[in-house]
C-alpha cells in the first residue's frame, strides 16, 4: 500500500507538506506543490486513501464508553470488543459514564483531541443530533443501546421482543398478576423492555395493574426496594419480570428477607444472563444477550469505518435466548 510518507519521500518534502497540498490548506510554493502532485500521480496514490490518512489520527487506540462499569454485563461486551481490537493492532481506552449524560458527552471530545481513532458507545443517552454530527467526522458505532430512527451503525438485540418472550414465559406458567421492575424509562432499553412487557400482557388478554409496574435504576438496590414495595401491597404479584439481572437479584433478596420463597411463592425472570445469574440461589431464569458477539461485531464495524470500507447495512440485530433455570414455577392456585 502506498503511504503518504512514500509520496513525501519521492517529492523530497515532509508529510505535512503533502497533507497541505492535498487538503489545499496553508502556503506551499507552486514548484513544491507540482512535485507533490507528480509524485502522487506516479505512485498512483488513491484519493480515498488520501482522505483516510488525513482523517485518521492513527493512534491505534479506540475509545469504548460504558454507561456503568459496575454492571458486569458490560465486561462481557468489552471482551468481545478487545478480542477483535487486539487482533487488529488496536488498544482499547475505557470511559465509564457513571450513568451520567454529561460525563458520557464529555468523553466525545477525546476524538477531537486525536487521542483515539474511533468510538464504540455502549450507551446512547447523549443528544442524538450531537452524536450524528460527530459521526460525520469520526468513526462511531453504537452497541447494546441505540437511538430510534438513526442511520448510526448499531449492534443490539430486539429488546421489545426479548421482553415479550420473558413475560410470555411467566404467562405460560399460568401467572396473571405479573409485576414489572423496569429500567430507567429515559434509557431506550428500559423503555423497550417495558413496552415488550405490556405487549405480552395485552396479547394474552391480561390487564396490567399500574401499581405493579415500577421504574428502577438497573441496580440491585432499586430491585430490592421496589420488590419491598410490591410485597407491601394488599395483593402482591405472583411473578416479576425485571429489566435486568441485577434488579432481579435485588427482588429475590427482598422476597427472601420477607420469608417469600422463590420460586415456590414468587417467580422471577431477569434480563442479561450475567455471570452471577447461574451462580445465584436460586439460579436465575433470564434472557441471555450475545454479549461477546455484540462486542466483536461492533469492533468489526468500527474497523470497516476506520478503513473507509462500505458497510453492508447499518443496523445489526443479534439473537437473544431465554435461559430457563430455577427461579420460576408454575402457579398452582388461581393467581
Ligand atoms: O445499562 C443497563 C442495562 O442495559 C444492562 O443491564 C444491560 O441490560 C444493558 O442492555
GROMACS .gro file of N, CA and C in nm, residues 107-210:
model
  312
  107UNK      N    1  -1.684   1.254   2.713
  107UNK     CA    2  -1.587   1.160   2.653
  107UNK      C    3  -1.572   1.180   2.502
  108UNK      N    4  -1.673   1.240   2.440
  108UNK     CA    5  -1.669   1.253   2.294
  108UNK      C    6  -1.556   1.345   2.248
  109UNK      N    7  -1.510   1.433   2.337
  109UNK     CA    8  -1.404   1.528   2.300
  109UNK      C    9  -1.271   1.456   2.272
  110UNK      N   10  -1.259   1.333   2.324
  110UNK     CA   11  -1.135   1.257   2.303
  110UNK      C   12  -1.107   1.236   2.154
  111UNK      N   13  -1.215   1.224   2.076
  111UNK     CA   14  -1.195   1.205   1.931
  111UNK      C   15  -1.137   1.332   1.869
  112UNK      N   16  -1.194   1.446   1.903
  112UNK     CA   17  -1.146   1.574   1.850
  112UNK      C   18  -1.003   1.602   1.892
  113UNK      N   19  -0.967   1.551   2.008
  113UNK     CA   20  -0.829   1.571   2.057
  113UNK      C   21  -0.731   1.472   1.995
  114UNK      N   22  -0.783   1.391   1.901
  114UNK     CA   23  -0.699   1.291   1.829
  114UNK      C   24  -0.632   1.192   1.924
  115UNK      N   25  -0.705   1.157   2.032
  115UNK     CA   26  -0.647   1.059   2.124
  115UNK      C   27  -0.700   0.918   2.094
  116UNK      N   28  -0.795   0.909   2.000
  116UNK     CA   29  -0.847   0.779   1.960
  116UNK      C   30  -0.892   0.787   1.815
  117UNK      N   31  -0.885   0.671   1.745
  117UNK     CA   32  -0.923   0.670   1.602
  117UNK      C   33  -1.072   0.646   1.583
  118UNK      N   34  -1.140   0.598   1.686
  118UNK     CA   35  -1.283   0.569   1.671
  118UNK      C   36  -1.346   0.546   1.807
  119UNK      N   37  -1.479   0.536   1.805
  119UNK     CA   38  -1.555   0.528   1.930
  119UNK      C   39  -1.664   0.422   1.922
  120UNK      N   40  -1.671   0.338   2.027
  120UNK     CA   41  -1.786   0.248   2.041
  120UNK      C   42  -1.858   0.289   2.168
  121UNK      N   43  -1.985   0.323   2.153
  121UNK     CA   44  -2.066   0.363   2.269
  121UNK      C   45  -2.158   0.249   2.307
  122UNK      N   46  -2.151   0.205   2.433
  122UNK     CA   47  -2.245   0.103   2.481
  122UNK      C   48  -2.359   0.173   2.554
  123UNK      N   49  -2.372   0.299   2.533
  123UNK     CA   50  -2.473   0.381   2.598
  123UNK      C   51  -2.517   0.487   2.497
  124UNK      N   52  -2.645   0.517   2.495
  124UNK     CA   53  -2.696   0.612   2.394
  124UNK      C   54  -2.785   0.715   2.463
  125UNK      N   55  -2.724   0.794   2.549
  125UNK     CA   56  -2.804   0.891   2.626
  125UNK      C   57  -2.769   1.034   2.589
  126UNK      N   58  -2.657   1.051   2.516
  126UNK     CA   59  -2.618   1.182   2.465
  126UNK      C   60  -2.720   1.225   2.360
  127UNK      N   61  -2.739   1.354   2.343
  127UNK     CA   62  -2.830   1.405   2.242
  127UNK      C   63  -2.798   1.341   2.105
  128UNK      N   64  -2.901   1.285   2.044
  128UNK     CA   65  -2.883   1.210   1.918
  128UNK      C   66  -2.815   1.293   1.809
  129UNK      N   67  -2.856   1.422   1.800
  129UNK     CA   68  -2.800   1.509   1.694
  129UNK      C   69  -2.650   1.528   1.712
  130UNK      N   70  -2.607   1.547   1.837
  130UNK     CA   71  -2.463   1.567   1.865
  130UNK      C   72  -2.385   1.448   1.812
  131UNK      N   73  -2.438   1.330   1.840
  131UNK     CA   74  -2.366   1.209   1.801
  131UNK      C   75  -2.369   1.188   1.650
  132UNK      N   76  -2.483   1.218   1.590
  132UNK     CA   77  -2.491   1.201   1.444
  132UNK      C   78  -2.394   1.296   1.375
  133UNK      N   79  -2.383   1.418   1.427
  133UNK     CA   80  -2.288   1.513   1.368
  133UNK      C   81  -2.144   1.464   1.386
  134UNK      N   82  -2.116   1.415   1.505
  134UNK     CA   83  -1.981   1.364   1.533
  134UNK      C   84  -1.945   1.251   1.436
  135UNK      N   85  -2.046   1.169   1.404
  135UNK     CA   86  -2.019   1.053   1.318
  135UNK      C   87  -1.989   1.095   1.173
  136UNK      N   88  -2.017   1.219   1.137
  136UNK     CA   89  -1.978   1.265   1.002
  136UNK      C   90  -1.826   1.282   0.994
  137UNK      N   91  -1.765   1.313   1.108
  137UNK     CA   92  -1.621   1.340   1.108
  137UNK      C   93  -1.537   1.225   1.165
  138UNK      N   94  -1.597   1.142   1.248
  138UNK     CA   95  -1.518   1.036   1.315
  138UNK      C   96  -1.595   0.904   1.309
  139UNK      N   97  -1.521   0.792   1.313
  139UNK     CA   98  -1.587   0.662   1.315
  139UNK      C   99  -1.658   0.638   1.451
  140UNK      N  100  -1.787   0.612   1.444
  140UNK     CA  101  -1.867   0.590   1.565
  140UNK      C  102  -1.958   0.469   1.546
  141UNK      N  103  -1.963   0.381   1.644
  141UNK     CA  104  -2.055   0.266   1.640
  141UNK      C  105  -2.125   0.258   1.776
  142UNK      N  106  -2.254   0.221   1.771
  142UNK     CA  107  -2.330   0.201   1.896
  142UNK      C  108  -2.350   0.052   1.917
  143UNK      N  109  -2.345   0.008   2.043
  143UNK     CA  110  -2.376  -0.132   2.070
  143UNK      C  111  -2.456  -0.138   2.200
  144UNK      N  112  -2.547  -0.234   2.211
  144UNK     CA  113  -2.636  -0.257   2.326
  144UNK      C  114  -2.748  -0.153   2.330
  145UNK      N  115  -2.713  -0.027   2.343
  145UNK     CA  116  -2.815   0.079   2.340
  145UNK      C  117  -2.815   0.143   2.201
  146UNK      N  118  -2.917   0.218   2.170
  146UNK     CA  119  -2.935   0.270   2.033
  146UNK      C  120  -3.029   0.390   2.036
  147UNK      N  121  -3.040   0.453   1.920
  147UNK     CA  122  -3.136   0.563   1.903
  147UNK      C  123  -3.245   0.515   1.808
  148UNK      N  124  -3.366   0.570   1.830
  148UNK     CA  125  -3.475   0.532   1.740
  148UNK      C  126  -3.459   0.609   1.609
  149UNK      N  127  -3.474   0.539   1.496
  149UNK     CA  128  -3.472   0.602   1.365
  149UNK      C  129  -3.340   0.670   1.331
  150UNK      N  130  -3.229   0.602   1.352
  150UNK     CA  131  -3.099   0.662   1.318
  150UNK      C  132  -3.027   0.576   1.215
  151UNK      N  133  -2.935   0.638   1.142
  151UNK     CA  134  -2.853   0.563   1.048
  151UNK      C  135  -2.718   0.528   1.110
  152UNK      N  136  -2.698   0.567   1.237
  152UNK     CA  137  -2.571   0.535   1.303
  152UNK      C  138  -2.554   0.383   1.309
  153UNK      N  139  -2.437   0.331   1.275
  153UNK     CA  140  -2.418   0.185   1.281
  153UNK      C  141  -2.442   0.133   1.423
  154UNK      N  142  -2.527   0.033   1.434
  154UNK     CA  143  -2.572  -0.015   1.566
  154UNK      C  144  -2.577  -0.167   1.573
  155UNK      N  145  -2.536  -0.221   1.687
  155UNK     CA  146  -2.547  -0.366   1.711
  155UNK      C  147  -2.624  -0.384   1.841
  156UNK      N  148  -2.732  -0.460   1.836
  156UNK     CA  149  -2.809  -0.482   1.960
  156UNK      C  150  -2.895  -0.606   1.941
  157UNK      N  151  -2.974  -0.636   2.044
  157UNK     CA  152  -3.080  -0.736   2.027
  157UNK      C  153  -3.211  -0.659   2.009
  158UNK      N  154  -3.320  -0.730   1.983
  158UNK     CA  155  -3.452  -0.666   1.978
  158UNK      C  156  -3.509  -0.672   2.120
  159UNK      N  157  -3.490  -0.565   2.194
  159UNK     CA  158  -3.529  -0.566   2.336
  159UNK      C  159  -3.679  -0.580   2.357
  160UNK      N  160  -3.759  -0.533   2.262
  160UNK     CA  161  -3.905  -0.543   2.278
  160UNK      C  162  -3.946  -0.690   2.270
  161UNK      N  163  -3.898  -0.759   2.167
  161UNK     CA  164  -3.941  -0.900   2.153
  161UNK      C  165  -3.879  -0.987   2.263
  162UNK      N  166  -3.759  -0.952   2.310
  162UNK     CA  167  -3.699  -1.031   2.420
  162UNK      C  168  -3.782  -1.018   2.547
  163UNK      N  169  -3.828  -0.896   2.573
  163UNK     CA  170  -3.908  -0.872   2.693
  163UNK      C  171  -4.045  -0.941   2.682
  164UNK      N  172  -4.096  -0.944   2.559
  164UNK     CA  173  -4.223  -1.015   2.536
  164UNK      C  174  -4.204  -1.164   2.568
  165UNK      N  175  -4.092  -1.217   2.521
  165UNK     CA  176  -4.062  -1.360   2.542
  165UNK      C  177  -4.051  -1.390   2.692
  166UNK      N  178  -3.982  -1.305   2.767
  166UNK     CA  179  -3.965  -1.326   2.911
  166UNK      C  180  -4.102  -1.323   2.981
  167UNK      N  181  -4.185  -1.227   2.942
  167UNK     CA  182  -4.317  -1.214   3.007
  167UNK      C  183  -4.407  -1.332   2.967
  168UNK      N  184  -4.400  -1.371   2.841
  168UNK     CA  185  -4.484  -1.483   2.795
  168UNK      C  186  -4.444  -1.614   2.863
  169UNK      N  187  -4.319  -1.623   2.903
  169UNK     CA  188  -4.277  -1.743   2.975
  169UNK      C  189  -4.351  -1.750   3.109
  170UNK      N  190  -4.360  -1.636   3.176
  170UNK     CA  191  -4.433  -1.632   3.304
  170UNK      C  192  -4.582  -1.661   3.281
  171UNK      N  193  -4.634  -1.609   3.171
  171UNK     CA  194  -4.777  -1.633   3.140
  171UNK      C  195  -4.798  -1.782   3.112
  172UNK      N  196  -4.699  -1.845   3.045
  172UNK     CA  197  -4.712  -1.989   3.015
  172UNK      C  198  -4.714  -2.072   3.145
  173UNK      N  199  -4.661  -2.014   3.252
  173UNK     CA  200  -4.662  -2.083   3.382
  173UNK      C  201  -4.787  -2.044   3.462
  174UNK      N  202  -4.883  -1.989   3.392
  174UNK     CA  203  -5.017  -1.956   3.446
  174UNK      C  204  -5.021  -1.835   3.539
  175UNK      N  205  -4.915  -1.756   3.540
  175UNK     CA  206  -4.918  -1.632   3.620
  175UNK      C  207  -5.002  -1.527   3.548
  176UNK      N  208  -5.078  -1.454   3.627
  176UNK     CA  209  -5.161  -1.347   3.570
  176UNK      C  210  -5.125  -1.213   3.634
  177UNK      N  211  -5.103  -1.221   3.764
  177UNK     CA  212  -5.068  -1.099   3.837
  177UNK      C  213  -4.915  -1.083   3.833
  178UNK      N  214  -4.871  -1.028   3.720
  178UNK     CA  215  -4.726  -1.018   3.695
  178UNK      C  216  -4.681  -0.873   3.711
  179UNK      N  217  -4.575  -0.855   3.788
  179UNK     CA  218  -4.520  -0.720   3.806
  179UNK      C  219  -4.400  -0.699   3.717
  180UNK      N  220  -4.373  -0.573   3.687
  180UNK     CA  221  -4.253  -0.542   3.608
  180UNK      C  222  -4.170  -0.435   3.680
  181UNK      N  223  -4.043  -0.469   3.707
  181UNK     CA  224  -3.949  -0.368   3.757
  181UNK      C  225  -3.870  -0.325   3.635
  182UNK      N  226  -3.901  -0.206   3.585
  182UNK     CA  227  -3.839  -0.163   3.459
  182UNK      C  228  -3.704  -0.097   3.487
  183UNK      N  229  -3.626  -0.082   3.380
  183UNK     CA  230  -3.506   0.001   3.388
  183UNK      C  231  -3.551   0.146   3.379
  184UNK      N  232  -3.458   0.241   3.389
  184UNK     CA  233  -3.496   0.382   3.378
  184UNK      C  234  -3.564   0.407   3.242
  185UNK      N  235  -3.675   0.478   3.243
  185UNK     CA  236  -3.750   0.495   3.119
  185UNK      C  237  -3.692   0.604   3.029
  186UNK      N  238  -3.590   0.673   3.077
  186UNK     CA  239  -3.521   0.767   2.987
  186UNK      C  240  -3.407   0.696   2.912
  187UNK      N  241  -3.394   0.566   2.936
  187UNK     CA  242  -3.293   0.486   2.865
  187UNK      C  243  -3.368   0.393   2.769
  188UNK      N  244  -3.326   0.391   2.644
  188UNK     CA  245  -3.403   0.321   2.541
  188UNK      C  246  -3.430   0.174   2.574
  189UNK      N  247  -3.331   0.104   2.630
  189UNK     CA  248  -3.356  -0.038   2.659
  189UNK      C  249  -3.453  -0.056   2.776
  190UNK      N  250  -3.455   0.039   2.867
  190UNK     CA  251  -3.552   0.037   2.977
  190UNK      C  252  -3.692   0.051   2.919
  191UNK      N  253  -3.708   0.146   2.829
  191UNK     CA  254  -3.838   0.171   2.764
  191UNK      C  255  -3.882   0.052   2.681
  192UNK      N  256  -3.790  -0.002   2.599
  192UNK     CA  257  -3.829  -0.110   2.507
  192UNK      C  258  -3.865  -0.238   2.582
  193UNK      N  259  -3.795  -0.264   2.692
  193UNK     CA  260  -3.829  -0.386   2.769
  193UNK      C  261  -3.966  -0.368   2.836
  194UNK      N  262  -3.996  -0.246   2.877
  194UNK     CA  263  -4.126  -0.217   2.938
  194UNK      C  264  -4.236  -0.233   2.833
  195UNK      N  265  -4.205  -0.187   2.711
  195UNK     CA  266  -4.301  -0.198   2.601
  195UNK      C  267  -4.331  -0.347   2.573
  196UNK      N  268  -4.227  -0.429   2.570
  196UNK     CA  269  -4.243  -0.572   2.544
  196UNK      C  270  -4.330  -0.639   2.651
  197UNK      N  271  -4.311  -0.595   2.776
  197UNK     CA  272  -4.391  -0.649   2.887
  197UNK      C  273  -4.539  -0.619   2.863
  198UNK      N  274  -4.569  -0.493   2.832
  198UNK     CA  275  -4.710  -0.453   2.808
  198UNK      C  276  -4.768  -0.526   2.688
  199UNK      N  277  -4.688  -0.541   2.582
  199UNK     CA  278  -4.738  -0.610   2.462
  199UNK      C  279  -4.776  -0.755   2.493
  200UNK      N  280  -4.692  -0.824   2.571
  200UNK     CA  281  -4.720  -0.965   2.603
  200UNK      C  282  -4.848  -0.976   2.687
  201UNK      N  283  -4.862  -0.887   2.784
  201UNK     CA  284  -4.980  -0.891   2.870
  201UNK      C  285  -5.106  -0.868   2.785
  202UNK      N  286  -5.100  -0.767   2.697
  202UNK     CA  287  -5.216  -0.734   2.614
  202UNK      C  288  -5.249  -0.851   2.520
  203UNK      N  289  -5.144  -0.910   2.463
  203UNK     CA  290  -5.165  -1.021   2.368
  203UNK      C  291  -5.241  -1.137   2.434
  204UNK      N  292  -5.220  -1.156   2.564
  204UNK     CA  293  -5.285  -1.268   2.634
  204UNK      C  294  -5.407  -1.222   2.714
  205UNK      N  295  -5.453  -1.103   2.684
  205UNK     CA  296  -5.575  -1.051   2.747
  205UNK      C  297  -5.560  -1.026   2.895
  206UNK      N  298  -5.439  -1.000   2.942
  206UNK     CA  299  -5.419  -0.975   3.085
  206UNK      C  300  -5.405  -0.825   3.110
  207UNK      N  301  -5.477  -0.777   3.210
  207UNK     CA  302  -5.467  -0.634   3.236
  207UNK      C  303  -5.345  -0.609   3.325
  208UNK      N  304  -5.289  -0.489   3.311
  208UNK     CA  305  -5.171  -0.455   3.392
  208UNK      C  306  -5.215  -0.359   3.502
  209UNK      N  307  -5.198  -0.404   3.625
  209UNK     CA  308  -5.228  -0.317   3.740
  209UNK      C  309  -5.116  -0.213   3.747
  210UNK      N  310  -5.148  -0.083   3.732
  210UNK     CA  311  -5.040   0.018   3.730
  210UNK      C  312  -4.949   0.013   3.852
   0.00000   0.00000   0.00000
